[in-house]
Coordinates of C-alpha atoms and ligand atoms in Angstrom, one line a residue:
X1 CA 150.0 -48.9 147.6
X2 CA 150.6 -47.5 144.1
X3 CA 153.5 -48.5 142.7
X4 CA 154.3 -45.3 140.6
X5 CA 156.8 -46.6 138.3
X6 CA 155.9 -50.3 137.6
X7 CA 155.6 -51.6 133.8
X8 CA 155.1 -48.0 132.7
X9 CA 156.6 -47.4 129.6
X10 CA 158.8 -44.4 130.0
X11 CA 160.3 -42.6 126.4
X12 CA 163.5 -40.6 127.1
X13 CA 163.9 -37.9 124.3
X14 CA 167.9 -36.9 124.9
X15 CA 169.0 -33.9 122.8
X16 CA 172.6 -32.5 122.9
X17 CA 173.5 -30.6 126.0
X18 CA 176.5 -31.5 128.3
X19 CA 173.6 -32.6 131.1
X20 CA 172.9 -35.2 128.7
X21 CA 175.4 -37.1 130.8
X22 CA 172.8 -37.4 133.6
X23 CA 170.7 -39.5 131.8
X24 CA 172.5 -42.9 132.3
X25 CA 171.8 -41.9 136.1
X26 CA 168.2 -41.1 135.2
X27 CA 167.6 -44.1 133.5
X28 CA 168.3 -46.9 136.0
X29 CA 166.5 -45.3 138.9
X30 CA 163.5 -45.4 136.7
X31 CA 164.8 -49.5 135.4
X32 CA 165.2 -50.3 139.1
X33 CA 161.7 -48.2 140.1
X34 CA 160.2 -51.1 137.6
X35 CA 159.5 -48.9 134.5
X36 CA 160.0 -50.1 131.5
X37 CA 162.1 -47.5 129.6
X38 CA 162.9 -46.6 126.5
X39 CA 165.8 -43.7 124.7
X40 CA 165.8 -41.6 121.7
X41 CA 168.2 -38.7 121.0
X42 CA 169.3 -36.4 118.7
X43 CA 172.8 -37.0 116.9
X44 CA 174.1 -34.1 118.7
X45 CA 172.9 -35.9 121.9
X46 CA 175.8 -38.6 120.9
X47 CA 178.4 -36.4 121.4
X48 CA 177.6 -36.1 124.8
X49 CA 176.3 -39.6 125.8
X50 CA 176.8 -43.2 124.5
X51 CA 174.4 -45.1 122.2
X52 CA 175.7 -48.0 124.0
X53 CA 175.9 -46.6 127.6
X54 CA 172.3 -45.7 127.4
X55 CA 170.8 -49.5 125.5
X56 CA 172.7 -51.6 128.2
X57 CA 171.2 -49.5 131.1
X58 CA 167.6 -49.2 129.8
X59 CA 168.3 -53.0 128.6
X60 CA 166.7 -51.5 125.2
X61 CA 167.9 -50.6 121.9
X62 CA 168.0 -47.2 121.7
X63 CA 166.8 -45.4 118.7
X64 CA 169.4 -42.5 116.8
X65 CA 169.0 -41.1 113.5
X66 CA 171.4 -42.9 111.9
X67 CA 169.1 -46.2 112.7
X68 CA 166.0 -44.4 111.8
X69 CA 167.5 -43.1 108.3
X70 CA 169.1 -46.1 107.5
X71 CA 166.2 -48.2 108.1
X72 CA 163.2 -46.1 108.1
X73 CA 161.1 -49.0 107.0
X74 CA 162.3 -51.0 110.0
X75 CA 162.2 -48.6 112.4
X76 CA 159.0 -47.3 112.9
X77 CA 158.6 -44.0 115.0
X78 CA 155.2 -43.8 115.1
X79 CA 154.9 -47.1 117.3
X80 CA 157.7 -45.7 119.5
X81 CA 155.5 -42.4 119.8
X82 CA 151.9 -44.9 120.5
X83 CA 154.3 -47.0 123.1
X84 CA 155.0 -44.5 125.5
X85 CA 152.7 -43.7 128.5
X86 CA 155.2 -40.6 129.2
X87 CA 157.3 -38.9 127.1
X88 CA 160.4 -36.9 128.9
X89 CA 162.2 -34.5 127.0
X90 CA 165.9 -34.7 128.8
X91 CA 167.6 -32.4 128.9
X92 CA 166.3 -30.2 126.1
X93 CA 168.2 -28.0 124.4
X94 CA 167.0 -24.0 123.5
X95 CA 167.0 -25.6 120.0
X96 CA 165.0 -28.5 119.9
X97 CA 162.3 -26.5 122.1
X98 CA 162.1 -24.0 119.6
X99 CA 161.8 -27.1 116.9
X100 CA 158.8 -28.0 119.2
X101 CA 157.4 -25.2 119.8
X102 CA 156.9 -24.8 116.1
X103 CA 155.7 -27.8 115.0
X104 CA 159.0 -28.7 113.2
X105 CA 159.7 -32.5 112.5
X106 CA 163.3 -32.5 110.9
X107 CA 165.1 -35.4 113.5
X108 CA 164.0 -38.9 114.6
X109 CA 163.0 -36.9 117.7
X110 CA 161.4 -34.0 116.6
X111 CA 159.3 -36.4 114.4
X112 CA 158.4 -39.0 117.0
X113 CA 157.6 -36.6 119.7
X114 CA 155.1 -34.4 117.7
X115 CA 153.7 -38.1 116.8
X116 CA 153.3 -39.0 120.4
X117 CA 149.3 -38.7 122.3
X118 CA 151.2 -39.4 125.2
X119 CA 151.8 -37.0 128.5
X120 CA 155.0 -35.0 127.6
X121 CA 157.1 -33.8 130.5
X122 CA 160.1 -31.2 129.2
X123 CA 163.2 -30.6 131.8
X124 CA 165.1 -28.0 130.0
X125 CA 169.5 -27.1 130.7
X126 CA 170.9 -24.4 128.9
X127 CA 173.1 -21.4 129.4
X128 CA 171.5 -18.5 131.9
X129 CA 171.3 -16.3 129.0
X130 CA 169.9 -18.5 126.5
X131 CA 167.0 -19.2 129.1
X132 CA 166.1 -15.9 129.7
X133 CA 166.6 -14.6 126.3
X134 CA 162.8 -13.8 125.1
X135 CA 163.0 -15.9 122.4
X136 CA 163.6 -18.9 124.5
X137 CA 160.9 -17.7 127.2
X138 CA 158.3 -17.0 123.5
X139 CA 159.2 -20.9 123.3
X140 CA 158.7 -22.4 126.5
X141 CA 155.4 -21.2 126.9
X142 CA 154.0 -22.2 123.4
X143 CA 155.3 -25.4 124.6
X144 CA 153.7 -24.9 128.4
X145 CA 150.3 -23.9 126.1
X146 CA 150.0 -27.1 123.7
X147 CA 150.1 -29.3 127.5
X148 CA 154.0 -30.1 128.0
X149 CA 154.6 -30.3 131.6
X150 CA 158.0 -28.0 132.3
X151 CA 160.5 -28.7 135.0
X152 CA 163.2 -26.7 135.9
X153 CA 165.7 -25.4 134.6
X154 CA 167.5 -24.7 138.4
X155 CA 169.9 -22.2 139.8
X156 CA 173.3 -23.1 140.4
X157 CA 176.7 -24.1 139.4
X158 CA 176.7 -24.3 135.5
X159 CA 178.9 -26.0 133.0
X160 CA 180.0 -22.1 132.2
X161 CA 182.2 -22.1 135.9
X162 CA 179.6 -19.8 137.0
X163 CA 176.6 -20.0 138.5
X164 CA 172.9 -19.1 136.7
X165 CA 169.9 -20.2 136.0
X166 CA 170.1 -23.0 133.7
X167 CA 171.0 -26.4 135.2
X168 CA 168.9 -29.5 134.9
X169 CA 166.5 -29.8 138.0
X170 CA 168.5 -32.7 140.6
X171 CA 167.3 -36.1 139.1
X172 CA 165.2 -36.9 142.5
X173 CA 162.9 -33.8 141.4
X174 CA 162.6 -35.6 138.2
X175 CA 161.8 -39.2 139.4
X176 CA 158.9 -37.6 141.8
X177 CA 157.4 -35.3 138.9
X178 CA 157.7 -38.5 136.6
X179 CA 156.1 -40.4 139.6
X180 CA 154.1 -38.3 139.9
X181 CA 152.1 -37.8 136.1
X182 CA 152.4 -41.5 135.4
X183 CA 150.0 -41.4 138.7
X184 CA 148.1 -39.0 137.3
X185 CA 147.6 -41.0 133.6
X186 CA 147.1 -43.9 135.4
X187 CA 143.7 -42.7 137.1
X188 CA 142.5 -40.4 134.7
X189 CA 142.6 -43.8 131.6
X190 CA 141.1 -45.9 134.7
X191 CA 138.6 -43.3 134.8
X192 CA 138.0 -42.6 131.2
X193 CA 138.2 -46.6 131.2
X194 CA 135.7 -47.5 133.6
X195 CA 134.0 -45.1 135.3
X196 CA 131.0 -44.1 132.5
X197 CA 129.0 -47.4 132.8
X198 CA 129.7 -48.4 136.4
X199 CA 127.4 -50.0 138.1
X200 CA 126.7 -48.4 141.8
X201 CA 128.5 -50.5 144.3
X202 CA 128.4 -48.5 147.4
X203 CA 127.8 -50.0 150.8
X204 CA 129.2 -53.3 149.1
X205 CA 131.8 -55.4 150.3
X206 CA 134.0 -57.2 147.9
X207 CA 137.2 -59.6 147.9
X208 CA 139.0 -60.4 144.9
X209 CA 142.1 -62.8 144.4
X210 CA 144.6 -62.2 141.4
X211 CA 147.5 -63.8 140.4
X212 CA 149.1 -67.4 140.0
X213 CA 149.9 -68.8 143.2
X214 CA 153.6 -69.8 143.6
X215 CA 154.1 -72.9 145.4
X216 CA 157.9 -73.2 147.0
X217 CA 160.4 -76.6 145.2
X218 CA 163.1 -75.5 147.7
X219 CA 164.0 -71.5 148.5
X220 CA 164.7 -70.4 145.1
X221 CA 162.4 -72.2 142.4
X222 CA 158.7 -72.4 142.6
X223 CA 155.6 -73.9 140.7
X224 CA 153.6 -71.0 139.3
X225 CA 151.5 -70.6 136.2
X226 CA 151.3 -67.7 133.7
X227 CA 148.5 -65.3 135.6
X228 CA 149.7 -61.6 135.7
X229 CA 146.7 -60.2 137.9
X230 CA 145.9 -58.3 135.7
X231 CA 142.1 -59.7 135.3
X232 CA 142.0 -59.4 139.2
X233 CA 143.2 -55.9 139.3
X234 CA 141.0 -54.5 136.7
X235 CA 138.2 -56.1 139.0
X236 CA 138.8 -54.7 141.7
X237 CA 139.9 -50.7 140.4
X238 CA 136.6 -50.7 138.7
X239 CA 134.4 -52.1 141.8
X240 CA 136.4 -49.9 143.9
X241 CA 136.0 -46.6 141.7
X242 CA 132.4 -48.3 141.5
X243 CA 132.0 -47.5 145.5
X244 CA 132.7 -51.1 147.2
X245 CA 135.0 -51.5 150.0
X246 CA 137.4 -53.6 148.2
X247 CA 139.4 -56.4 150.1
X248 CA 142.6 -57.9 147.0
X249 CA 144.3 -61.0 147.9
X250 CA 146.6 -61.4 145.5
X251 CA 150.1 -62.8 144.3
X252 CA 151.7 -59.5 142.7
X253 CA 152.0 -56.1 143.1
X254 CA 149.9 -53.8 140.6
X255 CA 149.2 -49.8 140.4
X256 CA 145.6 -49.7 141.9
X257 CA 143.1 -47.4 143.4
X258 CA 144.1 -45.9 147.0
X259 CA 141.1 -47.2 148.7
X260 CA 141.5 -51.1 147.7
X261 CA 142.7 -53.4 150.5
X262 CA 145.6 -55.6 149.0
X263 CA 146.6 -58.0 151.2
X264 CA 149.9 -60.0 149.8
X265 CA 150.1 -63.5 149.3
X266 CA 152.4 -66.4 147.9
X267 CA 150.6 -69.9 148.2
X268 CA 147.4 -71.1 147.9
X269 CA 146.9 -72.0 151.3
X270 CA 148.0 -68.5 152.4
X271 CA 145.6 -67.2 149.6
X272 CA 142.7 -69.7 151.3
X273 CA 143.7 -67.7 155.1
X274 CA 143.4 -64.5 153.9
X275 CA 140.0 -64.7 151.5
X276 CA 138.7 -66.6 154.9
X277 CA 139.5 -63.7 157.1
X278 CA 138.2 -61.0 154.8
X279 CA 134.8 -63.2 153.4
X280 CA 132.2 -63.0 156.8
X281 CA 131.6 -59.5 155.6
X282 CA 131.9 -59.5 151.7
X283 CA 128.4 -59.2 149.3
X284 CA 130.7 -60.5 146.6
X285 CA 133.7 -63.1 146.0
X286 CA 135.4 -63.1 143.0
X287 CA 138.2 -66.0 142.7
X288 CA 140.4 -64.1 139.3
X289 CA 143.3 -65.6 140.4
X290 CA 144.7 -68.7 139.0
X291 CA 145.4 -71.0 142.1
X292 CA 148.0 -74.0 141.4
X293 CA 145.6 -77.3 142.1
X294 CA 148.8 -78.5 143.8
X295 CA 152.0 -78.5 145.7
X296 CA 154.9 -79.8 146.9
X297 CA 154.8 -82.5 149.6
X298 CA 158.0 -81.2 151.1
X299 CA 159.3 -78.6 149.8
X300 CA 163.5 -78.5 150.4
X301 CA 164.8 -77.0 153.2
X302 CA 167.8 -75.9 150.9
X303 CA 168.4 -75.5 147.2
X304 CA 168.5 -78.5 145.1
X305 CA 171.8 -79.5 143.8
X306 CA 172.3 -82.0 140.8
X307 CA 174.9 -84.3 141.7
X308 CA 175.6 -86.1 138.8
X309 CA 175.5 -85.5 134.6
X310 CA 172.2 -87.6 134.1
X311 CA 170.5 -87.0 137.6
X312 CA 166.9 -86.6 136.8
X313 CA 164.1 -84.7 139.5
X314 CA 160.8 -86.4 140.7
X315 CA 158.6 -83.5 143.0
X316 CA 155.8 -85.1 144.9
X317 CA 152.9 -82.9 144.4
X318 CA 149.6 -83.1 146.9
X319 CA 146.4 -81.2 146.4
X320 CA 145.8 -77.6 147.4
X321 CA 142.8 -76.5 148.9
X322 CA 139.9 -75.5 146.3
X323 CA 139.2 -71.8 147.7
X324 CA 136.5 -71.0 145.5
X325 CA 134.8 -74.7 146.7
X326 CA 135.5 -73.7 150.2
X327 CA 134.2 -70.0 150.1
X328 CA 130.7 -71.7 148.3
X329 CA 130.3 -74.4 150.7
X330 CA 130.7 -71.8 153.7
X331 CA 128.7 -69.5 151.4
X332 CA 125.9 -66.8 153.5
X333 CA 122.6 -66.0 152.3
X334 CA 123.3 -62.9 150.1
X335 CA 126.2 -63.7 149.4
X336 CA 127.0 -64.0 145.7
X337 CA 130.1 -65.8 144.4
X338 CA 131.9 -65.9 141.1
X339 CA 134.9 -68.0 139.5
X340 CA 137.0 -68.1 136.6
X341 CA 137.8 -71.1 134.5
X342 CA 140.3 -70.7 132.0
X343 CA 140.3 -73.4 129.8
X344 CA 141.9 -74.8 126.3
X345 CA 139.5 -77.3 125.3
X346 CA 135.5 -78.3 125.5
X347 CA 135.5 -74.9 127.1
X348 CA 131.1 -74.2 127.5
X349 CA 130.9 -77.5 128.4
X350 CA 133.6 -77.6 131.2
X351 CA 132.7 -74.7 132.6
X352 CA 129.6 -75.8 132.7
X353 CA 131.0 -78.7 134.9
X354 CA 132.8 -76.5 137.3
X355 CA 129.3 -74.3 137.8
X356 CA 128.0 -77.4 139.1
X357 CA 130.7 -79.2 140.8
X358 CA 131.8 -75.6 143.0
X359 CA 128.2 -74.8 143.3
X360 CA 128.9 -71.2 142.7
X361 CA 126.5 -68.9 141.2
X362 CA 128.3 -67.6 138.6
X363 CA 131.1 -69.5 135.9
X364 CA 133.4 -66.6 133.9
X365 CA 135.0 -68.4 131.3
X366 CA 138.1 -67.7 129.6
X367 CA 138.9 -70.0 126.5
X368 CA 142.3 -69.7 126.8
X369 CA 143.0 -71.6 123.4
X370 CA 142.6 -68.3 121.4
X371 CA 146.0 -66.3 121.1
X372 CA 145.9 -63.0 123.2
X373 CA 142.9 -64.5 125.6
X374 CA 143.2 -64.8 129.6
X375 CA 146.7 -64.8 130.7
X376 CA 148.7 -62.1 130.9
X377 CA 147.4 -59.7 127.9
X378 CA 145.6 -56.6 128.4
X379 CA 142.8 -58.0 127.0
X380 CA 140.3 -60.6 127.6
X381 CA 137.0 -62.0 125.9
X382 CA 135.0 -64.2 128.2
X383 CA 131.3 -66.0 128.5
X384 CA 129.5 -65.8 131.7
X385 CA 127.8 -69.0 132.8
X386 CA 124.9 -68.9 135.5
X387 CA 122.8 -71.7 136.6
X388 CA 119.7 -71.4 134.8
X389 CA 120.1 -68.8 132.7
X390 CA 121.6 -68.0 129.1
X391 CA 125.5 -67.9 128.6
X392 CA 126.3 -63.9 128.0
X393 CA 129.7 -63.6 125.6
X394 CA 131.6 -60.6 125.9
X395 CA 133.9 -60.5 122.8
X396 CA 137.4 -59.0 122.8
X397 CA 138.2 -56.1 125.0
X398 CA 140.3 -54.3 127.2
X399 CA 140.3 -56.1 130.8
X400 CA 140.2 -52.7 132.2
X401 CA 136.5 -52.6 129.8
X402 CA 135.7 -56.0 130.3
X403 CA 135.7 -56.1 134.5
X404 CA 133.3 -53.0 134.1
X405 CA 130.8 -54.9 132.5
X406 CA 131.1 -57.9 134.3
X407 CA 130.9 -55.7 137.5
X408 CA 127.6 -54.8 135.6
X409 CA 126.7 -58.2 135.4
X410 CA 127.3 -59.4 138.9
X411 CA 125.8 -55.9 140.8
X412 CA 122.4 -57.2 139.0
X413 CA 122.5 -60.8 140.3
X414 CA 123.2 -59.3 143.7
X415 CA 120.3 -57.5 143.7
X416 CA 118.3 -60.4 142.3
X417 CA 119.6 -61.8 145.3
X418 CA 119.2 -59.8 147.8
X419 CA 115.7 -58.9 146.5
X420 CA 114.8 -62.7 147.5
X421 CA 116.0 -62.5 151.3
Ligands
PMT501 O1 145.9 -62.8 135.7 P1 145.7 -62.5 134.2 O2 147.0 -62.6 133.5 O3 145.0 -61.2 133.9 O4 144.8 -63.7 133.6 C1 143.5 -63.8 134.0 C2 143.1 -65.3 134.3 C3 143.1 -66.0 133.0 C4 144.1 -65.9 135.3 C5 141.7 -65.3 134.9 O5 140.8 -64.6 134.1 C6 141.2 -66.7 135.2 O6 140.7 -67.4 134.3 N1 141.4 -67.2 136.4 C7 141.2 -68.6 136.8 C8 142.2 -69.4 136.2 C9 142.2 -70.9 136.5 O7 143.3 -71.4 136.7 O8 141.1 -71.4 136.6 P2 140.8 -72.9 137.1 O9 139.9 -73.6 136.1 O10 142.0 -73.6 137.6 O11 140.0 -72.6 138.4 C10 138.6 -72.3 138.5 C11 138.3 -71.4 139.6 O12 138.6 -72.1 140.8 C12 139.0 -70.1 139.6 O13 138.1 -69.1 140.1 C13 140.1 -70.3 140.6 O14 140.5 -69.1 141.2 C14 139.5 -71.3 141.6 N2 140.4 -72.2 142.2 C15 141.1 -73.1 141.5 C16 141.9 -74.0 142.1 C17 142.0 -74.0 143.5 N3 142.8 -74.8 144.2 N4 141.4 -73.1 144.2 C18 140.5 -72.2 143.6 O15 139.9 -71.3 144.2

């Protein structure tokens, strides 16, 4: 399932209408969709709208003119304008589209839009007139010409007391169409991402495990670690795009291709069931996911309470299953399968160790002692280790990048594999 919304990074660009009210309302469906938003407006927008109203519901500072003049060196636009993967002008006023429409740059907005590579979507509310005044019309399709998505305006009631075109489209029109392109830029940067050296993977089976594992204390705390699945995710989009029939088991809940399989887990021994189900059929195993080596020996039945001032907490941990051991030992003939080691120190040597001692056929190592490597970043730089053969280093890049060319990596060991049989 796509989840449309999730840790995209949504730029509100409020100008001064009365719908500017609707934006509070705007901005926590998209907070409690998962997005991660952020608001600019213009300082007529203010007179409509709070400042204040709008940073405690996006849980963001919010960026006005007055900030931006008063500390321009502070504030930079231009990295507001790179953050965003969508850019919603709302509602936008017959003014500042003409402003856009030109090319003008006189406002924090203005500037910071016309800054902005990223997808714009423009939901315009204005008097009936104004709308259908040429001028206006001239304006929105410049605007419609130079790739800005335009919703609405709709008919109906209008501030005016009568009715016209010229209201801001209903907000659930404008969650779906928001939806909707962040869906869109999502698969076209996977594509422009991944697809160009793609190794052919069709008629492949592959299962893939992402995420930390979370192993229960009592019902509300857990031991986890600080995996986001990204790595795992990225694995299995590109093999997917790629052609395999792609089987996720995996800890969280990331935007991914249609066609991958995610099935949801929480603990390592859940994680062990579900890569045994899907593995009799898989050409390719690929343990991403960062598996907690233990857990509780009783977890509690209810929530731990302190009862006293210096009570202290001892957890009695046992070992979890090794799933990457298991799925080696139980290992078929053509069957090729990879781990991850993420370690902070000795790290050629140790995973060296861990080629041997899980008697896979493939180590990817993460030295997780360099800042911005393995866990949780976008990007990764790892060496892959292979028994009898020389270490390959991929240096720094996007994990999106990175699981293309390890995909590249592994699709020729299958073959040397399969050639053998
Ligand atoms: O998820 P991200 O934020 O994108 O980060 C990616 C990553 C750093 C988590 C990933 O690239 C990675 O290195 N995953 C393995 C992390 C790890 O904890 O490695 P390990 O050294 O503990 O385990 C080695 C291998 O054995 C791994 O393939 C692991 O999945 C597997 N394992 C470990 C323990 C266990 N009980 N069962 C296992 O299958």
């Amino acid at each position: 399932m796509l989840t449309t919304y999730q840790n995209k990074k949504v730029l509100l660009a409020v100008t001064g209408g009365i719908a500017a009210y609707k934006v509070t309302e705007l901005v926590r469906q998209l907070v409690k969709g998962g997005a991660i938003v952020r608001v600019m407006m213009t300082p007529t927008a203010e007179d409509f709208v709070s400042q204040r109203t709008l940073a405690i519901l996006s849980q963001n500072p919010v960026l006005t003119e007055a900030d931006w003049q008063a500390a321009s060196a502070a504030v930079d636009h231009v990295a507001w304008a790179r953050w965003a993967d969508l850019l919603v002008l709302v509602p936008l006023t017959a003014n500042t589209m003409a402003k856009l429409a030109q090319g003008l740059a006189d406002n924090v907005l203005t500037t910071t839009t016309l800054a902005s590579p990223a997808v714009k979507l423009a939901v315009p509310a204005m008097n009936d007139v104004m709308w259908a005044s040429p001028a206006v019309q001239r304006n929105a399709a410049l605007l419609q010409a130079d790739g800005v998505h335009l919703l609405g305006p709709a008919e109906g009631f209008l501030a005016e007391g009568y009715a016209g075109k010229g209201r801001l489209v209903p907000l659930e029109q404008i969650m779906t169409t928001i939806g909707q392109l962040l869906a869109e830029e999502d698969r076209s940067a996977r594509a422009a991402d991944q697809l160009p050296d793609l190794p052919d993977l069709s008629g492949r089976q592959v299962v893939i495990t992402a995420g930390g594992t979370r192993e229960a204390i009592d019902p509300v705390r857990y031991l986890t670690n600080r995996s986001s699945g990204k790595m795992g995710y990225a694995l299995a989009n590109a093999a997917a795009i790629a052609g395999a029939k792609v089987t996720l088991v995996t800890t969280v809940d990331r935007p991914c291709d249609d066609s991958v399989k995610q099935v949801f887990v929480e603990t390592a021994v859940e994680m062990l069931a579900a890569v045994e189900t899907a593995l009799p059929t898989a050409d390719l195993f690929i343990g991403a996911a960062a598996v907690s080596d233990f857990r509780l020996a009783h977890p509690a039945a209810e929530k731990i309470k302190k009862s006293g001032p210096d009570d202290g907490l001892t957890l009695q941990l046992v070992q979890n299953p090794d799933i990457l051991r298991s799925v080696a030992q139980a290992k078929k003939p053509g069957q090729l399968i990879v781990g991850f080691a993420a370690e902070t120190n000795d790290p050629a040597a140790n995973a060296q160790k861990k080629l041997a001692r899980k008697q896979v056929d493939c180590i990817v190592l993460n030295d997780v002692s360099q800042a911005g490597i393995g866990f949780n970043g976008d990007d990764n730089a790892v060496t892959v280790f292979r028994p009898g053969q020389p270490a390959v280093h991929f240096e720094r890049m996007k994990k999106t990048a990175l699981a293309a060319a390890l995909l590249r990596v592994f699709a020729q060991s299958l073959d040397e594999l399969t050639a053998d049989l």
